[in-house]
mmCIF file of C-alpha atoms in Angstrom:
data_model
loop_
_atom_site.group_PDB
_atom_site.id
_atom_site.type_symbol
_atom_site.label_atom_id
_atom_site.label_comp_id
_atom_site.label_asym_id
_atom_site.label_seq_id
_atom_site.Cartn_x
_atom_site.Cartn_y
_atom_site.Cartn_z
ATOM 1 C CA MET A 9 -16.578 -0.222 -15.754
ATOM 2 C CA ALA A 10 -18.206 2.438 -13.628
ATOM 3 C CA THR A 11 -18.025 6.206 -13.923
ATOM 4 C CA LEU A 12 -17.422 8.429 -10.918
ATOM 5 C CA THR A 13 -19.928 10.828 -9.338
ATOM 6 C CA LEU A 14 -18.846 12.952 -6.377
ATOM 7 C CA LEU A 15 -20.674 11.787 -3.266
ATOM 8 C CA GLY A 16 -19.157 14.008 -0.599
ATOM 9 C CA GLN A 17 -16.124 15.835 0.784
ATOM 10 C CA THR A 18 -14.578 16.009 4.274
ATOM 11 C CA GLN A 19 -11.866 18.353 5.533
ATOM 12 C CA LEU A 20 -8.978 17.181 7.723
ATOM 13 C CA GLN A 21 -6.569 19.562 9.420
ATOM 14 C CA ASP A 22 -3.559 18.951 7.184
ATOM 15 C CA TYR A 23 -2.116 17.010 4.237
ATOM 16 C CA VAL A 24 -3.895 13.655 3.924
ATOM 17 C CA THR A 25 -1.242 10.970 4.289
ATOM 18 C CA ALA A 26 -3.414 7.856 3.790
ATOM 19 C CA VAL A 27 -6.945 6.618 3.138
ATOM 20 C CA ALA A 28 -8.174 3.043 3.671
ATOM 21 C CA TRP A 29 -11.551 1.298 3.545
ATOM 22 C CA GLY A 30 -13.239 -1.081 5.925
ATOM 23 C CA ASP A 31 -16.413 -2.893 4.888
ATOM 24 C CA ARG A 32 -18.521 0.207 5.465
ATOM 25 C CA TYR A 33 -16.371 3.066 6.703
ATOM 26 C CA LEU A 34 -13.508 5.036 5.221
ATOM 27 C CA LEU A 35 -10.554 5.967 7.420
ATOM 28 C CA ALA A 36 -8.250 8.897 6.699
ATOM 29 C CA THR A 37 -5.103 10.163 8.437
ATOM 30 C CA SER A 38 -3.257 13.442 8.079
ATOM 31 C CA ALA A 39 0.030 15.200 8.759
ATOM 32 C CA ALA A 40 -1.651 16.752 11.829
ATOM 33 C CA GLY A 41 -1.958 13.310 13.436
ATOM 34 C CA ASP A 42 -5.754 12.971 13.310
ATOM 35 C CA VAL A 43 -7.772 9.910 12.256
ATOM 36 C CA TYR A 44 -11.236 10.330 10.770
ATOM 37 C CA GLN A 45 -13.932 7.700 10.234
ATOM 38 C CA ILE A 46 -16.259 8.617 7.371
ATOM 39 C CA ASP A 47 -19.594 7.018 6.446
ATOM 40 C CA PRO A 48 -20.114 7.789 2.733
ATOM 41 C CA LEU A 49 -23.783 6.713 2.779
ATOM 42 C CA LEU A 50 -24.872 8.950 5.647
ATOM 43 C CA GLY A 51 -22.298 11.659 5.136
ATOM 44 C CA GLU A 52 -21.274 11.335 8.785
ATOM 45 C CA GLN A 53 -17.750 11.595 10.193
ATOM 46 C CA VAL A 54 -16.257 10.709 13.560
ATOM 47 C CA ILE A 55 -12.852 11.749 14.899
ATOM 48 C CA LEU A 56 -11.201 8.543 16.130
ATOM 49 C CA GLN A 57 -7.946 10.304 17.023
ATOM 50 C CA PRO A 58 -7.668 14.076 17.611
ATOM 51 C CA ALA A 59 -4.811 15.974 15.999
ATOM 52 C CA THR A 60 -1.478 15.886 17.829
ATOM 53 C CA GLU A 61 0.520 18.071 15.397
ATOM 54 C CA GLN A 62 2.719 15.034 14.753
ATOM 55 C CA SER A 63 2.092 13.280 11.473
ATOM 56 C CA LEU A 64 0.389 9.906 11.096
ATOM 57 C CA ASP A 65 1.923 8.486 7.930
ATOM 58 C CA VAL A 66 0.721 4.895 7.567
ATOM 59 C CA LEU A 67 -2.752 3.389 7.831
ATOM 60 C CA ALA A 68 -3.993 -0.166 7.272
ATOM 61 C CA VAL A 69 -7.316 -1.965 7.667
ATOM 62 C CA ALA A 70 -7.961 -5.709 8.073
ATOM 63 C CA GLY A 71 -11.497 -6.908 8.719
ATOM 64 C CA ASP A 72 -12.903 -4.953 11.653
ATOM 65 C CA ARG A 73 -9.449 -3.769 12.817
ATOM 66 C CA TRP A 74 -7.373 -0.779 11.795
ATOM 67 C CA ALA A 75 -3.909 0.492 12.646
ATOM 68 C CA ALA A 76 -2.182 3.851 12.195
ATOM 69 C CA ALA A 77 1.291 5.134 13.072
ATOM 70 C CA GLY A 78 3.805 7.817 12.224
ATOM 71 C CA GLN A 79 6.072 10.559 13.501
ATOM 72 C CA GLN A 80 4.843 10.523 17.081
ATOM 73 C CA GLY A 81 6.305 7.051 17.746
ATOM 74 C CA ARG A 82 2.891 5.626 18.593
ATOM 75 C CA LEU A 83 1.008 2.731 17.065
ATOM 76 C CA ILE A 84 -2.776 3.018 17.379
ATOM 77 C CA ILE A 85 -4.801 -0.184 16.917
ATOM 78 C CA GLY A 86 -8.587 0.023 16.934
ATOM 79 C CA SER A 87 -11.671 -2.037 16.139
ATOM 80 C CA TRP A 88 -15.080 -0.923 14.937
ATOM 81 C CA HIS A 89 -16.743 -3.747 16.873
ATOM 82 C CA GLU A 90 -14.904 -3.321 20.172
ATOM 83 C CA GLY A 91 -15.029 0.479 20.504
ATOM 84 C CA ASP A 92 -12.692 2.924 22.195
ATOM 85 C CA ASP A 93 -12.349 0.884 25.385
ATOM 86 C CA ARG A 94 -10.458 -1.841 23.515
ATOM 87 C CA ARG A 95 -8.167 0.446 21.557
ATOM 88 C CA HIS A 96 -4.445 -0.259 21.941
ATOM 89 C CA LEU A 97 -1.945 2.590 22.069
ATOM 90 C CA LEU A 98 1.681 1.459 21.894
ATOM 91 C CA ASN A 99 4.336 4.078 22.626
ATOM 92 C CA TYR A 100 7.862 3.825 21.235
ATOM 93 C CA GLY A 101 9.287 7.231 22.108
ATOM 94 C CA SER A 102 10.997 9.092 19.301
ATOM 95 C CA VAL A 103 11.016 6.186 16.813
ATOM 96 C CA TRP A 104 9.262 7.195 13.585
ATOM 97 C CA ILE A 105 6.978 4.339 12.505
ATOM 98 C CA ASP A 106 6.488 4.641 8.749
ATOM 99 C CA GLN A 107 5.792 1.034 7.714
ATOM 100 C CA LEU A 108 2.992 -1.279 8.817
ATOM 101 C CA ALA A 109 0.934 -4.130 7.370
ATOM 102 C CA TRP A 110 -1.659 -6.644 8.605
ATOM 103 C CA HIS A 111 -1.139 -10.369 8.198
ATOM 104 C CA PRO A 112 -3.561 -11.718 5.553
ATOM 105 C CA HIS A 113 -5.120 -14.363 7.856
ATOM 106 C CA HIS A 114 -4.350 -13.467 11.487
ATOM 107 C CA PRO A 115 -4.912 -10.304 13.581
ATOM 108 C CA TRP A 116 -1.186 -9.580 13.519
ATOM 109 C CA VAL A 117 0.251 -6.240 12.503
ATOM 110 C CA ALA A 118 3.915 -5.859 11.523
ATOM 111 C CA PHE A 119 5.512 -2.418 11.812
ATOM 112 C CA SER A 120 8.935 -0.794 11.583
ATOM 113 C CA LEU A 121 10.961 0.387 14.575
ATOM 114 C CA GLY A 122 14.154 1.841 13.149
ATOM 115 C CA HIS A 123 16.385 -1.177 12.399
ATOM 116 C CA TYR A 124 13.763 -3.588 13.752
ATOM 117 C CA VAL A 125 10.352 -4.971 12.835
ATOM 118 C CA GLN A 126 7.896 -5.908 15.548
ATOM 119 C CA VAL A 127 4.863 -8.143 15.066
ATOM 120 C CA TRP A 128 1.941 -7.478 17.445
ATOM 121 C CA ASP A 129 -1.014 -9.781 18.035
ATOM 122 C CA ALA A 130 -4.019 -7.439 18.257
ATOM 123 C CA ALA A 131 -6.334 -10.161 19.591
ATOM 124 C CA ALA A 132 -4.031 -11.289 22.412
ATOM 125 C CA ALA A 133 -2.559 -7.794 22.947
ATOM 126 C CA GLU A 134 1.010 -9.088 22.997
ATOM 127 C CA VAL A 135 4.221 -9.027 20.990
ATOM 128 C CA ILE A 136 4.763 -12.088 18.798
ATOM 129 C CA THR A 137 8.322 -11.342 17.723
ATOM 130 C CA THR A 138 10.888 -8.581 17.202
ATOM 131 C CA LEU A 139 13.081 -8.981 14.111
ATOM 132 C CA ASP A 140 16.522 -7.400 13.772
ATOM 133 C CA PHE A 141 17.082 -6.097 10.230
ATOM 134 C CA GLY A 142 20.713 -5.327 10.977
ATOM 135 C CA GLU A 143 22.516 -2.068 10.250
ATOM 136 C CA SER A 144 19.847 -0.630 7.958
ATOM 137 C CA SER A 145 16.613 1.119 8.775
ATOM 138 C CA VAL A 146 13.514 -0.691 7.569
ATOM 139 C CA LEU A 147 12.236 1.001 4.398
ATOM 140 C CA ALA A 148 9.446 -1.408 3.393
ATOM 141 C CA LEU A 149 7.706 -4.589 4.534
ATOM 142 C CA ALA A 150 5.087 -6.915 3.056
ATOM 143 C CA TRP A 151 3.401 -10.173 4.092
ATOM 144 C CA GLN A 152 3.265 -12.951 1.525
ATOM 145 C CA PRO A 153 -0.440 -13.388 0.603
ATOM 146 C CA THR A 154 -0.277 -17.026 1.696
ATOM 147 C CA GLY A 155 0.721 -15.768 5.145
ATOM 148 C CA GLU A 156 3.854 -17.932 5.201
ATOM 149 C CA THR A 157 6.533 -15.211 5.183
ATOM 150 C CA LEU A 158 7.235 -11.567 5.938
ATOM 151 C CA ALA A 159 9.563 -9.671 3.580
ATOM 152 C CA VAL A 160 11.498 -6.676 4.936
ATOM 153 C CA ALA A 161 13.521 -4.270 2.792
ATOM 154 C CA GLY A 162 16.170 -1.610 3.300
ATOM 155 C CA TYR A 163 19.728 -0.792 2.294
ATOM 156 C CA ARG A 164 21.600 -3.623 0.564
ATOM 157 C CA GLY A 165 18.658 -5.884 0.125
ATOM 158 C CA ILE A 166 15.660 -7.798 1.401
ATOM 159 C CA GLN A 167 15.285 -10.349 4.171
ATOM 160 C CA VAL A 168 12.381 -12.792 4.292
ATOM 161 C CA TRP A 169 11.360 -14.413 7.590
ATOM 162 C CA ALA A 170 9.327 -17.630 7.806
ATOM 163 C CA VAL A 171 6.279 -17.299 10.058
ATOM 164 C CA ALA A 172 6.578 -20.940 11.114
ATOM 165 C CA ASP A 173 9.977 -20.246 12.728
ATOM 166 C CA TRP A 174 10.715 -16.626 13.551
ATOM 167 C CA ASP A 175 14.043 -17.612 15.146
ATOM 168 C CA ALA A 176 15.421 -19.184 11.976
ATOM 169 C CA ASP A 177 17.806 -17.139 9.837
ATOM 170 C CA PRO A 178 15.883 -15.172 7.200
ATOM 171 C CA LEU A 179 16.316 -15.710 3.477
ATOM 172 C CA SER A 180 18.546 -12.909 2.216
ATOM 173 C CA LEU A 181 17.976 -11.321 -1.203
ATOM 174 C CA GLY A 182 20.991 -9.018 -1.333
ATOM 175 C CA PHE A 183 21.986 -6.365 -3.861
ATOM 176 C CA MET A 184 23.960 -3.115 -3.927
ATOM 177 C CA SER A 185 21.092 -0.672 -3.546
ATOM 178 C CA ALA A 186 18.254 0.278 -1.203
ATOM 179 C CA ALA A 187 14.849 -1.320 -1.700
ATOM 180 C CA VAL A 188 12.190 1.273 -0.853
ATOM 181 C CA ASP A 189 8.970 -0.557 -1.736
ATOM 182 C CA LEU A 190 7.804 -4.189 -1.853
ATOM 183 C CA ALA A 191 4.792 -5.999 -3.307
ATOM 184 C CA TRP A 192 3.869 -9.668 -3.570
ATOM 185 C CA SER A 193 1.781 -10.994 -6.449
ATOM 186 C CA PRO A 194 -1.754 -12.159 -5.450
ATOM 187 C CA GLN A 195 -0.715 -15.832 -5.220
ATOM 188 C CA GLY A 196 2.556 -15.014 -3.471
ATOM 189 C CA ASP A 197 4.672 -16.505 -6.260
ATOM 190 C CA TYR A 198 6.433 -13.264 -7.303
ATOM 191 C CA LEU A 199 7.997 -10.469 -5.257
ATOM 192 C CA ALA A 200 8.669 -7.004 -6.716
ATOM 193 C CA ALA A 201 11.003 -4.397 -5.229
ATOM 194 C CA SER A 202 11.569 -0.810 -6.358
ATOM 195 C CA ASN A 203 14.969 0.588 -5.512
ATOM 196 C CA MET A 204 16.645 3.892 -4.744
ATOM 197 C CA ASP A 205 18.823 3.628 -7.877
ATOM 198 C CA HIS A 206 15.755 3.773 -10.181
ATOM 199 C CA THR A 207 15.652 0.037 -10.853
ATOM 200 C CA LEU A 208 12.891 -2.523 -10.450
ATOM 201 C CA PHE A 209 13.606 -6.126 -9.401
ATOM 202 C CA VAL A 210 11.193 -9.059 -9.645
ATOM 203 C CA TRP A 211 11.886 -12.465 -8.092
ATOM 204 C CA ARG A 212 10.032 -15.652 -8.835
ATOM 205 C CA TRP A 213 9.566 -17.074 -5.344
ATOM 206 C CA GLY A 214 12.181 -19.781 -4.837
ATOM 207 C CA ASP A 215 14.631 -18.352 -7.386
ATOM 208 C CA GLN A 216 17.883 -16.819 -6.221
ATOM 209 C CA TYR A 217 18.288 -14.215 -8.950
ATOM 210 C CA PRO A 218 15.747 -11.584 -10.023
ATOM 211 C CA TRP A 219 14.818 -9.981 -13.278
ATOM 212 C CA GLN A 220 16.118 -6.424 -13.336
ATOM 213 C CA MET A 221 14.378 -3.551 -15.138
ATOM 214 C CA GLN A 222 16.210 -0.243 -15.455
ATOM 215 C CA GLY A 223 16.394 2.972 -17.482
ATOM 216 C CA PHE A 224 13.541 4.685 -15.642
ATOM 217 C CA PRO A 225 13.566 8.518 -15.506
ATOM 218 C CA GLY A 226 13.044 8.430 -11.737
ATOM 219 C CA LYS A 227 12.216 6.169 -8.824
ATOM 220 C CA VAL A 228 9.732 3.397 -9.571
ATOM 221 C CA ARG A 229 6.569 3.934 -7.500
ATOM 222 C CA ASN A 230 3.171 2.379 -6.874
ATOM 223 C CA LEU A 231 3.787 -1.362 -7.203
ATOM 224 C CA ASN A 232 0.405 -2.964 -8.000
ATOM 225 C CA TRP A 233 0.025 -6.607 -9.031
ATOM 226 C CA LEU A 234 -3.040 -7.297 -11.172
ATOM 227 C CA SER A 235 -5.192 -10.300 -10.320
ATOM 228 C CA PRO A 236 -5.038 -13.031 -12.979
ATOM 229 C CA THR A 237 -7.738 -12.786 -15.617
ATOM 230 C CA LEU A 238 -9.701 -15.788 -16.889
ATOM 231 C CA GLY A 239 -7.463 -17.861 -19.136
ATOM 232 C CA ALA A 240 -4.359 -15.777 -18.427
ATOM 233 C CA ILE A 241 -1.460 -17.223 -16.473
ATOM 234 C CA ALA A 242 1.263 -14.616 -17.080
ATOM 235 C CA PRO A 243 1.646 -12.204 -14.151
ATOM 236 C CA ARG A 244 1.186 -8.461 -14.666
ATOM 237 C CA LEU A 245 2.580 -5.591 -12.614
ATOM 238 C CA LEU A 246 1.428 -1.961 -12.787
ATOM 239 C CA THR A 247 3.979 0.697 -11.759
ATOM 240 C CA SER A 248 4.767 4.364 -12.331
ATOM 241 C CA SER A 249 7.875 6.466 -12.776
ATOM 242 C CA GLN A 250 7.576 10.255 -12.925
ATOM 243 C CA GLU A 251 4.652 10.984 -15.308
ATOM 244 C CA GLY A 252 4.564 7.532 -16.930
ATOM 245 C CA ILE A 253 2.447 4.515 -15.948
ATOM 246 C CA ILE A 254 4.002 1.199 -16.971
ATOM 247 C CA LEU A 255 2.216 -2.137 -17.216
ATOM 248 C CA TRP A 256 4.689 -5.028 -17.098
ATOM 249 C CA GLN A 257 3.600 -8.405 -18.452
ATOM 250 C CA PHE A 258 5.728 -11.507 -18.151
ATOM 251 C CA SER A 259 6.497 -13.357 -21.376
ATOM 252 C CA PRO A 260 7.211 -17.062 -20.634
ATOM 253 C CA GLU A 261 8.530 -17.569 -24.172
ATOM 254 C CA GLN A 262 11.169 -14.853 -23.770
ATOM 255 C CA ASP A 263 11.590 -15.280 -20.003
ATOM 256 C CA SER A 264 11.376 -11.502 -19.641
ATOM 257 C CA TRP A 265 9.016 -8.691 -18.692
ATOM 258 C CA GLN A 266 7.525 -6.605 -21.495
ATOM 259 C CA PRO A 267 6.568 -2.972 -20.749
ATOM 260 C CA ASN A 268 3.536 -1.077 -22.003
ATOM 261 C CA VAL A 269 3.843 2.639 -21.240
ATOM 262 C CA LEU A 270 0.572 4.512 -20.689
ATOM 263 C CA GLU A 271 0.992 8.220 -21.346
ATOM 264 C CA LEU A 272 -1.503 10.752 -20.035
ATOM 265 C CA HIS A 273 -0.274 12.545 -16.927
ATOM 266 C CA ARG A 274 1.844 15.680 -17.285
ATOM 267 C CA GLY A 275 3.148 15.577 -13.718
ATOM 268 C CA THR A 276 4.533 12.844 -11.493
ATOM 269 C CA VAL A 277 2.022 10.072 -10.847
ATOM 270 C CA ARG A 278 1.412 10.158 -7.094
ATOM 271 C CA ALA A 279 -1.025 7.306 -6.619
ATOM 272 C CA LEU A 280 -2.453 4.254 -8.385
ATOM 273 C CA SER A 281 -5.341 2.142 -7.098
ATOM 274 C CA LEU A 282 -6.609 -1.022 -8.799
ATOM 275 C CA HIS A 283 -10.342 -1.675 -8.991
ATOM 276 C CA PRO A 284 -10.985 -4.720 -6.739
ATOM 277 C CA ASN A 285 -12.902 -6.561 -9.454
ATOM 278 C CA GLY A 286 -10.194 -6.048 -12.060
ATOM 279 C CA GLN A 287 -12.170 -3.343 -13.847
ATOM 280 C CA GLY A 288 -9.314 -0.976 -14.550
ATOM 281 C CA PHE A 289 -7.643 1.392 -12.106
ATOM 282 C CA ALA A 290 -7.481 5.018 -10.977
ATOM 283 C CA SER A 291 -4.444 7.304 -11.110
ATOM 284 C CA SER A 292 -3.596 10.790 -9.856
ATOM 285 C CA GLY A 293 -0.827 13.151 -10.939
ATOM 286 C CA ASP A 294 0.900 16.340 -9.823
ATOM 287 C CA GLU A 295 -0.878 18.306 -12.535
ATOM 288 C CA GLY A 296 -4.165 17.813 -10.658
ATOM 289 C CA TRP A 297 -5.798 15.132 -12.785
ATOM 290 C CA LEU A 298 -7.627 12.081 -11.499
ATOM 291 C CA CYS A 299 -8.059 9.490 -14.236
ATOM 292 C CA LEU A 300 -10.204 6.384 -14.409
ATOM 293 C CA TRP A 301 -8.712 3.744 -16.743
ATOM 294 C CA GLN A 302 -10.380 0.813 -18.470
ATOM 295 C CA GLN A 303 -8.567 -1.697 -20.673
ATOM 296 C CA LEU A 304 -5.460 0.506 -20.528
ATOM 297 C CA GLN A 305 -7.383 3.489 -21.939
ATOM 298 C CA PRO A 306 -8.475 6.641 -20.051
ATOM 299 C CA ARG A 307 -12.261 6.477 -19.573
ATOM 300 C CA GLN A 308 -12.908 9.490 -17.324
ATOM 301 C CA LEU A 309 -10.708 12.467 -16.472
ATOM 302 C CA LEU A 310 -11.458 14.691 -13.485
ATOM 303 C CA ASP A 311 -9.785 17.921 -12.412
ATOM 304 C CA ALA A 312 -9.483 16.930 -8.756
ATOM 305 C CA GLY A 313 -6.592 19.107 -7.600
ATOM 306 C CA ASP A 314 -3.650 17.893 -5.514
ATOM 307 C CA VAL A 315 -4.513 14.247 -4.752
ATOM 308 C CA SER A 316 -2.044 12.508 -2.431
ATOM 309 C CA ALA A 317 -3.744 9.117 -1.847
ATOM 310 C CA LEU A 318 -6.326 6.846 -3.531
ATOM 311 C CA ALA A 319 -8.278 3.789 -2.372
ATOM 312 C CA TRP A 320 -11.138 1.746 -3.815
ATOM 313 C CA HIS A 321 -13.835 0.326 -1.571
ATOM 314 C CA PRO A 322 -13.349 -3.496 -1.295
ATOM 315 C CA LEU A 323 -16.477 -4.074 -3.412
ATOM 316 C CA GLY A 324 -15.642 -1.319 -5.891
ATOM 317 C CA HIS A 325 -18.670 0.797 -4.948
ATOM 318 C CA TYR A 326 -16.679 3.902 -4.056
ATOM 319 C CA LEU A 327 -13.350 5.572 -4.747
ATOM 320 C CA ALA A 328 -11.770 7.717 -2.030
ATOM 321 C CA ALA A 329 -9.014 10.288 -2.434
ATOM 322 C CA GLY A 330 -7.005 12.377 -0.007
ATOM 323 C CA GLY A 331 -5.730 15.841 -0.857
ATOM 324 C CA CYS A 332 -2.644 17.913 -0.063
ATOM 325 C CA GLN A 333 -4.788 20.584 1.602
ATOM 326 C CA GLY A 334 -6.590 18.109 3.878
ATOM 327 C CA GLU A 335 -9.500 17.287 1.576
ATOM 328 C CA VAL A 336 -11.044 13.818 1.510
ATOM 329 C CA TRP A 337 -13.302 13.097 -1.455
ATOM 330 C CA VAL A 338 -15.570 10.093 -1.967
ATOM 331 C CA TRP A 339 -16.960 9.273 -5.394
ATOM 332 C CA SER A 340 -19.732 6.804 -6.082
ATOM 333 C CA ALA A 341 -18.825 4.337 -8.832
ATOM 334 C CA GLN A 342 -21.919 3.911 -10.970
ATOM 335 C CA ALA A 343 -22.208 1.427 -13.825
ATOM 336 C CA GLY A 344 -22.167 3.119 -17.143
#
């Protein structure tokens, strides 16, 4: 596992809402509505979107494409290879877009529009479908890693649409709460949902009824599925609730999920980011600590201040963090 050495710092105009890596560049968005492109090797930064004073809240990267959206009711889709002349700007008036995700295999981006989800083909520059979630606002969405389905969550449950037939009725996973976050396991065989009533549900794909975990001190946050390790077949899910980090491991013998609580942070855990090669993870808390974990033990503890977002480079070479005062830090991950 590497140790972190600060490589550089950039300043955005407001609270950093999201950070995301491409192959080379880091993107960062803020509550002022700006989008920055940062080159950690050269220390250069480019403003891709000037501040609008309306927050950009969600950011996602897929290959050479990126997408950002938020309070201003606009979806911005760009490409590093195509430049500004091929950037798409979709306007939806006063609708606050706070959910978006790229399809794992196609240049399709799904995003929330109040009670609807729209899927946009960035290559063809056209709408693929608009999905009606019903009476509830969309609170979360996630593509199955196989690319076969799109799961959408909100009040009273989850609906899952099949990509092969958007017009078919979705599979309904209903319950008496509001699902506020979703995450598929790497193979797409498990779906986790954290809920407004401080519960965590996990479905085995194809099963009607989920496992239910409860008794958390607050809302379950930061759903992160770990990639399977060599020789291990039981799925593992890393979550947080208030100051605790919980690793859940499925026990086939008991047909249940066993928790392992990792105690370190003294404030609410804001962000978790898994190392892409399975070499631990990074966490940040309200008390101002940034921690690098290896084999479920803290390896390095940094006093980083108010960190609002974390993201590893796809190859694990760098760790980026966004701050509540507009800071963007990039650390080099050096073997040690």
